[in-house]
Short mmCIF file of C-alpha atoms in Angstrom, two decimals:
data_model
loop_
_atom_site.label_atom_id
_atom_site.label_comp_id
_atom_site.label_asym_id
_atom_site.label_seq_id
_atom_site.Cartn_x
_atom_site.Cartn_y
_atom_site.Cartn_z
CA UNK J 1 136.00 -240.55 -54.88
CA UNK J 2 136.73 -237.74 -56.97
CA UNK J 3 135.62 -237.46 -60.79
CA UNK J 4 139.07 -237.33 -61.94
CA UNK J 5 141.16 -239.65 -59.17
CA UNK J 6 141.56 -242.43 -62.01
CA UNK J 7 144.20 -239.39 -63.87
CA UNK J 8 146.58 -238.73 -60.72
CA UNK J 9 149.65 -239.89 -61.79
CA UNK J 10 151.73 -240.30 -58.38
CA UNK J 11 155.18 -239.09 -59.27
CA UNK J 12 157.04 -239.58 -55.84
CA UNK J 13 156.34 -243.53 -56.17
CA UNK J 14 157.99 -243.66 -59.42
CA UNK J 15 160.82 -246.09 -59.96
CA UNK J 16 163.59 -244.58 -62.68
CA UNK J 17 162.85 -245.32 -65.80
CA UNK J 18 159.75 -244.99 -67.89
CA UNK J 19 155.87 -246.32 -66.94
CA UNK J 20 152.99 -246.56 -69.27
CA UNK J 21 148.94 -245.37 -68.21
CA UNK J 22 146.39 -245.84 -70.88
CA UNK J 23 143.10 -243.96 -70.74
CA UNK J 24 139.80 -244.34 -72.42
CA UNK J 25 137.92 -240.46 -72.78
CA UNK J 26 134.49 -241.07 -73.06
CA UNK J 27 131.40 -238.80 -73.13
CA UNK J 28 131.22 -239.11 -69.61
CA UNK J 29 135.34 -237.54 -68.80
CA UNK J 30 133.93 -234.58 -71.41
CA UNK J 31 131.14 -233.70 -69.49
CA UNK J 32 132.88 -233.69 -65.93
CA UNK J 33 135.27 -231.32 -67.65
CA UNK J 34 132.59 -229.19 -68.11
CA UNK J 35 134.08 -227.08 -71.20
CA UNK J 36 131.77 -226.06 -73.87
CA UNK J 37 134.15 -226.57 -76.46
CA UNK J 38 134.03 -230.74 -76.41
CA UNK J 39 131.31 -232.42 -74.75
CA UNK J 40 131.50 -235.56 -76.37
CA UNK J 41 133.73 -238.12 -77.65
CA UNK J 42 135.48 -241.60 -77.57
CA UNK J 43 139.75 -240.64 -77.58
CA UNK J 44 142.40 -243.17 -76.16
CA UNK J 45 145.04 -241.74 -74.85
CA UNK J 46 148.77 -243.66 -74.06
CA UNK J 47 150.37 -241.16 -71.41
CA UNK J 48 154.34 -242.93 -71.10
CA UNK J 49 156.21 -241.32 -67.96
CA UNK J 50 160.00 -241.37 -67.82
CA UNK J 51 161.51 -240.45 -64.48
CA UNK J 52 165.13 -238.61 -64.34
CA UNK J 53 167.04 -237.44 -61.97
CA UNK J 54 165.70 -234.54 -60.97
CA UNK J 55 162.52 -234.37 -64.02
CA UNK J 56 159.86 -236.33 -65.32
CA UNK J 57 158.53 -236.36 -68.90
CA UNK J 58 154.98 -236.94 -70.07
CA UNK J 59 154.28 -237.51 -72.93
CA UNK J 60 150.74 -237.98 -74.46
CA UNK J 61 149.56 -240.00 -77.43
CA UNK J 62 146.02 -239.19 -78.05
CA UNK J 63 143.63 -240.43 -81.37
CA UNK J 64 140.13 -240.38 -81.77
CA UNK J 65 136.81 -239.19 -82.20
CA UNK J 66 135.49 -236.15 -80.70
CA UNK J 67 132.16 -234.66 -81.36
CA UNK J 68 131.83 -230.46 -81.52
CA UNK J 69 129.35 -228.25 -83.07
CA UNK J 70 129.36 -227.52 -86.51
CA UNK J 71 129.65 -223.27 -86.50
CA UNK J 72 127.23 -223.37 -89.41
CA UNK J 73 123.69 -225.07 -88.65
CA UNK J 74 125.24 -226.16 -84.85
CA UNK J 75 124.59 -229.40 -85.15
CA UNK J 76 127.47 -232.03 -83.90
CA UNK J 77 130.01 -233.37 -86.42
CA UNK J 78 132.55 -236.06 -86.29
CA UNK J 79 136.72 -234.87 -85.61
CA UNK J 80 139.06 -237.04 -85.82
CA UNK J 81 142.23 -236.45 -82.98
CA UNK J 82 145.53 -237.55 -83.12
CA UNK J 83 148.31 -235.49 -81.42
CA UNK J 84 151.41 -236.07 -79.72
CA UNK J 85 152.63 -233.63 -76.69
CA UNK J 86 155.04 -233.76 -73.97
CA UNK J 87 155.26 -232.07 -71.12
CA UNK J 88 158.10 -231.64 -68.11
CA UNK J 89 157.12 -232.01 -64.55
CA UNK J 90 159.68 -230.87 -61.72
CA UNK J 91 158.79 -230.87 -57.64
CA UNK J 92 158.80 -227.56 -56.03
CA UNK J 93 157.26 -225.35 -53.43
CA UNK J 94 153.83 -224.73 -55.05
CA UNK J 95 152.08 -225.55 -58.13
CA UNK J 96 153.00 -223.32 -61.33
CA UNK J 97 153.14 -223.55 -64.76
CA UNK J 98 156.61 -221.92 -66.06
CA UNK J 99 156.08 -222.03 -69.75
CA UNK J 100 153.69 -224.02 -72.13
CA UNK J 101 155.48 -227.33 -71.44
CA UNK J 102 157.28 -227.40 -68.01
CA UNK J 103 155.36 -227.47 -64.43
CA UNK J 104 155.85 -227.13 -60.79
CA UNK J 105 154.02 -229.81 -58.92
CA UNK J 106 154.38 -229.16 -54.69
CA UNK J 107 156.76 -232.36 -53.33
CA UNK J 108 154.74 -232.18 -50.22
CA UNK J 109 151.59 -233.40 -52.60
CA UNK J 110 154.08 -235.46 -54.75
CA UNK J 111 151.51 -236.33 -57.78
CA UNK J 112 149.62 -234.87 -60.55
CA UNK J 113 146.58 -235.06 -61.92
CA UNK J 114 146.38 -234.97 -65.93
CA UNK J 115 142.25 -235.11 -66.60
CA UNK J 116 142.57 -230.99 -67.80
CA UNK J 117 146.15 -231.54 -69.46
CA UNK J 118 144.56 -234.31 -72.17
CA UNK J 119 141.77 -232.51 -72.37
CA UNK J 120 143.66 -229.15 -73.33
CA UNK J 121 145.60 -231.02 -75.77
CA UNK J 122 142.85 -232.47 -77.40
CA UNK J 123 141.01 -228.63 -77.42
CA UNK J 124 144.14 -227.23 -79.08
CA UNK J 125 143.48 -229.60 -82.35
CA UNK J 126 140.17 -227.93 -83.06
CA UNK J 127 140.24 -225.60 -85.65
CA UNK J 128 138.88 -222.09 -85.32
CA UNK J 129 136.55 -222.91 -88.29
CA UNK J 130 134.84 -226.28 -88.01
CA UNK J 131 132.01 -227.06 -90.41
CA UNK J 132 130.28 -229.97 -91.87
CA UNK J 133 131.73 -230.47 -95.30
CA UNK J 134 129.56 -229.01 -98.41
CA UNK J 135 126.25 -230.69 -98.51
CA UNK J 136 126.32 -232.73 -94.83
CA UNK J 137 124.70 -229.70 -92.85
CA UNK J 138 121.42 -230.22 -91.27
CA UNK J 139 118.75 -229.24 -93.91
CA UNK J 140 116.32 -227.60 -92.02
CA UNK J 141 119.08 -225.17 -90.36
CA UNK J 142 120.52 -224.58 -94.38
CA UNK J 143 117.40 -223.61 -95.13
CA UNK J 144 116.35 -221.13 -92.14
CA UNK J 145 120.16 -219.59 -93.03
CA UNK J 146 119.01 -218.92 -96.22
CA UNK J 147 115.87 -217.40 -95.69
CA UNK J 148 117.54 -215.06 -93.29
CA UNK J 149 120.63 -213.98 -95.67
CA UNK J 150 121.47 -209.80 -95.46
CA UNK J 151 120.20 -208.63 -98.54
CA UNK J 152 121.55 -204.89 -100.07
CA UNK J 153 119.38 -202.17 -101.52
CA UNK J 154 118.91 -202.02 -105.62
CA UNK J 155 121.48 -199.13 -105.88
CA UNK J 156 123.96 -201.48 -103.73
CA UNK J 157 123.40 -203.95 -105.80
CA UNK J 158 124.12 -202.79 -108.93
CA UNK J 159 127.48 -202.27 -107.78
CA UNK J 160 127.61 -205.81 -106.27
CA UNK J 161 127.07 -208.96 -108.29
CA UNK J 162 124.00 -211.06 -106.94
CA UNK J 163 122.98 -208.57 -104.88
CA UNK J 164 124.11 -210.09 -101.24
CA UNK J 165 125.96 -209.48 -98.35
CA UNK J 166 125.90 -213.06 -97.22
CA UNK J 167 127.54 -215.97 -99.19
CA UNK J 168 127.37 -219.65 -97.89
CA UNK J 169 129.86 -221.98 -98.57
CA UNK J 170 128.02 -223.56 -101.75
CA UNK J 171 127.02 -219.96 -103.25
CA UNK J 172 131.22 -219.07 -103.25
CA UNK J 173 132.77 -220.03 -106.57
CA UNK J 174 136.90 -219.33 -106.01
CA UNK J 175 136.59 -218.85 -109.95
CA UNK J 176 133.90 -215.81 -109.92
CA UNK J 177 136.36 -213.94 -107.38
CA UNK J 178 136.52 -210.70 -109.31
CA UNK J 179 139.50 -208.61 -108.22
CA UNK J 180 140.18 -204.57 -107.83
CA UNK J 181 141.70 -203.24 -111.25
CA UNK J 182 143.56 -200.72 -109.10
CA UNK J 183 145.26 -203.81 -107.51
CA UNK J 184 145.70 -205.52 -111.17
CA UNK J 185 147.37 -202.47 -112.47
CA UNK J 186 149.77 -202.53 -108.64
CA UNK J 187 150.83 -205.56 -109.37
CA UNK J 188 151.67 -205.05 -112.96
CA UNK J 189 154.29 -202.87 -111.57
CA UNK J 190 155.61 -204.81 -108.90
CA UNK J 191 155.89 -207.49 -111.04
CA UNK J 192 157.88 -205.94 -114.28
CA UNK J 193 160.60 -204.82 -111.23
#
Protein backbone atom coordinates (compact mmCIF):
# COMPACT_ATOMS: atom_id res chain seq x y z
CA UNK A 1 0.00 0.00 0.00
CA UNK A 2 1.08 3.28 -0.97
CA UNK A 3 1.81 6.23 1.60
CA UNK A 4 -0.84 8.30 0.21
CA UNK A 5 -3.71 5.56 -1.08
CA UNK A 6 -6.01 6.74 1.97
CA UNK A 7 -6.23 10.51 -0.36
CA UNK A 8 -7.40 8.93 -3.85
CA UNK A 9 -10.56 10.22 -4.28
CA UNK A 10 -12.16 7.84 -7.10
CA UNK A 11 -14.10 10.20 -9.29
CA UNK A 12 -15.58 7.71 -11.94
CA UNK A 13 -17.58 5.91 -8.95
CA UNK A 14 -19.18 9.05 -8.00
CA UNK A 15 -22.94 9.23 -7.81
CA UNK A 16 -24.30 13.03 -8.79
CA UNK A 17 -24.46 15.05 -6.19
CA UNK A 18 -22.03 15.99 -3.49
CA UNK A 19 -19.83 13.39 -1.01
CA UNK A 20 -17.96 14.32 2.05
CA UNK A 21 -14.01 12.76 3.03
CA UNK A 22 -12.57 13.97 6.23
CA UNK A 23 -8.83 13.73 6.87
CA UNK A 24 -6.68 13.93 9.89
CA UNK A 25 -2.79 15.47 8.79
CA UNK A 26 -0.58 14.36 11.25
CA UNK A 27 3.23 14.54 11.65
CA UNK A 28 3.45 11.42 9.98
CA UNK A 29 1.36 12.75 6.25
CA UNK A 30 4.13 15.86 6.68
CA UNK A 31 6.97 13.83 6.65
CA UNK A 32 5.92 11.42 3.70
CA UNK A 33 5.47 14.69 1.85
CA UNK A 34 8.85 15.24 2.32
CA UNK A 35 8.81 19.24 1.89
CA UNK A 36 11.02 21.23 4.06
CA UNK A 37 8.68 23.87 4.46
CA UNK A 38 6.11 21.83 7.05
CA UNK A 39 7.26 18.84 8.69
CA UNK A 40 4.98 18.77 11.40
CA UNK A 41 1.53 19.32 12.42
CA UNK A 42 -2.01 18.16 13.51
CA UNK A 43 -4.68 19.92 10.52
CA UNK A 44 -8.21 18.37 9.79
CA UNK A 45 -9.21 18.77 6.69
CA UNK A 46 -13.24 18.35 5.32
CA UNK A 47 -12.67 17.82 1.42
CA UNK A 48 -16.81 17.95 0.09
CA UNK A 49 -16.98 16.68 -3.69
CA UNK A 50 -19.90 17.70 -5.88
CA UNK A 51 -20.22 15.83 -9.14
CA UNK A 52 -21.81 17.68 -12.38
CA UNK A 53 -22.35 16.85 -15.50
CA UNK A 54 -19.39 16.97 -17.07
CA UNK A 55 -17.08 18.60 -13.69
CA UNK A 56 -16.39 17.94 -10.27
CA UNK A 57 -15.67 20.49 -7.52
CA UNK A 58 -13.41 20.10 -4.51
CA UNK A 59 -13.46 21.99 -2.18
CA UNK A 60 -11.16 21.95 0.96
CA UNK A 61 -11.77 23.11 4.51
CA UNK A 62 -8.59 22.92 6.35
CA UNK A 63 -7.81 24.36 10.30
CA UNK A 64 -5.12 23.63 12.47
CA UNK A 65 -1.85 23.53 13.85
CA UNK A 66 1.21 23.30 11.91
CA UNK A 67 4.67 23.53 13.24
CA UNK A 68 7.59 25.53 10.96
CA UNK A 69 10.78 27.08 11.86
CA UNK A 70 10.97 30.28 13.32
CA UNK A 71 13.45 32.35 10.55
CA UNK A 72 15.03 33.98 13.59
CA UNK A 73 16.71 31.47 16.20
CA UNK A 74 15.12 28.28 13.90
CA UNK A 75 13.53 26.81 16.41
CA UNK A 76 9.74 25.42 15.69
CA UNK A 77 6.75 27.67 16.47
CA UNK A 78 3.09 27.08 16.61
CA UNK A 79 0.71 28.35 13.15
CA UNK A 80 -2.48 28.23 13.28
CA UNK A 81 -4.31 27.12 9.55
CA UNK A 82 -7.56 27.73 8.44
CA UNK A 83 -8.24 28.14 4.67
CA UNK A 84 -10.85 27.41 2.33
CA UNK A 85 -10.00 26.42 -1.53
CA UNK A 86 -11.72 24.84 -4.32
CA UNK A 87 -10.60 23.34 -7.06
CA UNK A 88 -12.27 21.92 -10.60
CA UNK A 89 -11.47 18.49 -11.78
CA UNK A 90 -12.49 17.46 -15.50
CA UNK A 91 -11.50 13.81 -17.26
CA UNK A 92 -9.27 14.02 -20.18
CA UNK A 93 -6.48 12.44 -22.10
CA UNK A 94 -3.58 13.01 -19.64
CA UNK A 95 -3.00 14.64 -16.45
CA UNK A 96 -2.53 18.63 -16.56
CA UNK A 97 -3.05 21.41 -14.60
CA UNK A 98 -4.76 24.30 -16.84
CA UNK A 99 -4.71 27.15 -14.42
CA UNK A 100 -4.34 27.46 -10.54
CA UNK A 101 -7.77 25.89 -9.91
CA UNK A 102 -8.92 23.56 -12.78
CA UNK A 103 -7.22 19.97 -13.63
CA UNK A 104 -7.10 17.26 -16.14
CA UNK A 105 -7.27 13.90 -14.50
CA UNK A 106 -6.80 10.81 -17.45
CA UNK A 107 -10.56 8.92 -17.59
CA UNK A 108 -8.66 5.80 -18.28
CA UNK A 109 -7.21 6.24 -14.43
CA UNK A 110 -10.59 7.82 -13.39
CA UNK A 111 -9.41 9.14 -9.73
CA UNK A 112 -7.25 11.54 -8.02
CA UNK A 113 -5.14 11.65 -5.42
CA UNK A 114 -5.24 14.96 -3.14
CA UNK A 115 -2.22 14.17 -0.36
CA UNK A 116 0.07 17.20 -2.39
CA UNK A 117 -3.15 19.41 -3.16
CA UNK A 118 -3.91 19.88 0.93
CA UNK A 119 -0.63 20.03 1.52
CA UNK A 120 -0.01 22.98 -1.07
CA UNK A 121 -2.88 24.72 0.33
CA UNK A 122 -1.82 24.55 3.67
CA UNK A 123 2.03 25.80 2.38
CA UNK A 124 0.40 28.79 0.67
CA UNK A 125 -0.86 30.18 4.31
CA UNK A 126 2.69 30.54 5.55
CA UNK A 127 3.92 33.81 5.52
CA UNK A 128 7.23 34.75 3.96
CA UNK A 129 8.27 36.12 7.42
CA UNK A 130 7.44 33.78 10.29
CA UNK A 131 8.93 34.54 13.69
CA UNK A 132 8.29 33.86 17.26
CA UNK A 133 6.59 36.91 18.65
CA UNK A 134 8.95 39.50 20.71
CA UNK A 135 10.41 37.79 23.66
CA UNK A 136 9.34 33.80 22.82
CA UNK A 137 12.66 33.09 20.79
CA UNK A 138 14.97 30.52 22.09
CA UNK A 139 17.43 32.36 24.46
CA UNK A 140 20.49 30.81 23.78
CA UNK A 141 20.05 31.42 19.82
CA UNK A 142 19.01 35.48 20.87
CA UNK A 143 21.96 35.59 22.45
CA UNK A 144 24.58 33.95 19.87
CA UNK A 145 22.58 36.57 17.27
CA UNK A 146 23.64 39.19 19.28
CA UNK A 147 27.05 38.49 19.83
CA UNK A 148 27.46 38.11 16.13
CA UNK A 149 25.60 41.54 15.04
CA UNK A 150 27.63 43.58 11.90
CA UNK A 151 29.12 46.29 13.60
CA UNK A 152 30.35 49.72 11.41
CA UNK A 153 33.63 51.53 11.77
CA UNK A 154 33.77 54.85 14.22
CA UNK A 155 33.63 57.21 11.14
CA UNK A 156 30.39 55.08 9.98
CA UNK A 157 29.09 55.48 12.96
CA UNK A 158 29.04 58.83 13.58
CA UNK A 159 26.88 59.16 10.73
CA UNK A 160 24.64 56.28 11.98
CA UNK A 161 22.89 56.32 15.33
CA UNK A 162 24.00 53.28 17.60
CA UNK A 163 26.53 52.42 15.51
CA UNK A 164 24.98 49.04 13.79
CA UNK A 165 24.18 47.50 10.77
CA UNK A 166 22.02 44.87 12.36
CA UNK A 167 18.76 45.64 14.30
CA UNK A 168 16.64 42.78 15.94
CA UNK A 169 13.19 43.02 16.33
CA UNK A 170 13.35 44.35 20.10
CA UNK A 171 16.30 46.98 19.29
CA UNK A 172 13.65 48.68 16.37
CA UNK A 173 11.59 51.46 17.92
CA UNK A 174 8.91 52.59 14.86
CA UNK A 175 9.16 55.98 16.92
CA UNK A 176 13.16 56.56 16.56
CA UNK A 177 12.66 56.08 12.62
CA UNK A 178 14.45 59.25 11.62
CA UNK A 179 13.59 60.24 8.06
CA UNK A 180 15.68 62.01 4.99
CA UNK A 181 15.10 65.93 5.21
CA UNK A 182 15.44 65.90 1.43
CA UNK A 183 12.30 63.66 1.48
CA UNK A 184 10.58 66.03 4.30
CA UNK A 185 11.15 69.04 2.21
CA UNK A 186 9.57 66.58 -1.23
CA UNK A 187 6.77 66.09 0.43
CA UNK A 188 6.17 69.56 1.63
CA UNK A 189 5.67 70.23 -1.95
CA UNK A 190 3.62 67.52 -2.99
CA UNK A 191 1.54 68.12 -0.32
CA UNK A 192 0.75 72.14 -0.60
CA UNK A 193 -0.39 70.97 -4.50
Amino acid sequence: MGKFNLYKIPLRGLSEGSQTYEYQLDDQFFRNIDSTEVQKGNVHVVLTVKKSAETFELNFDIAGVIQIPCDRCLDYMDFEVATRERIYVKFGKEYSEESDDIVIVPETEGDINVAWFMYEFIALTIPLKHVHPAGKCNRSMSSHLRKHRARVSDEEADDMEGGELFYGEDDFDASEEKTDPRWDELKKIIDNN
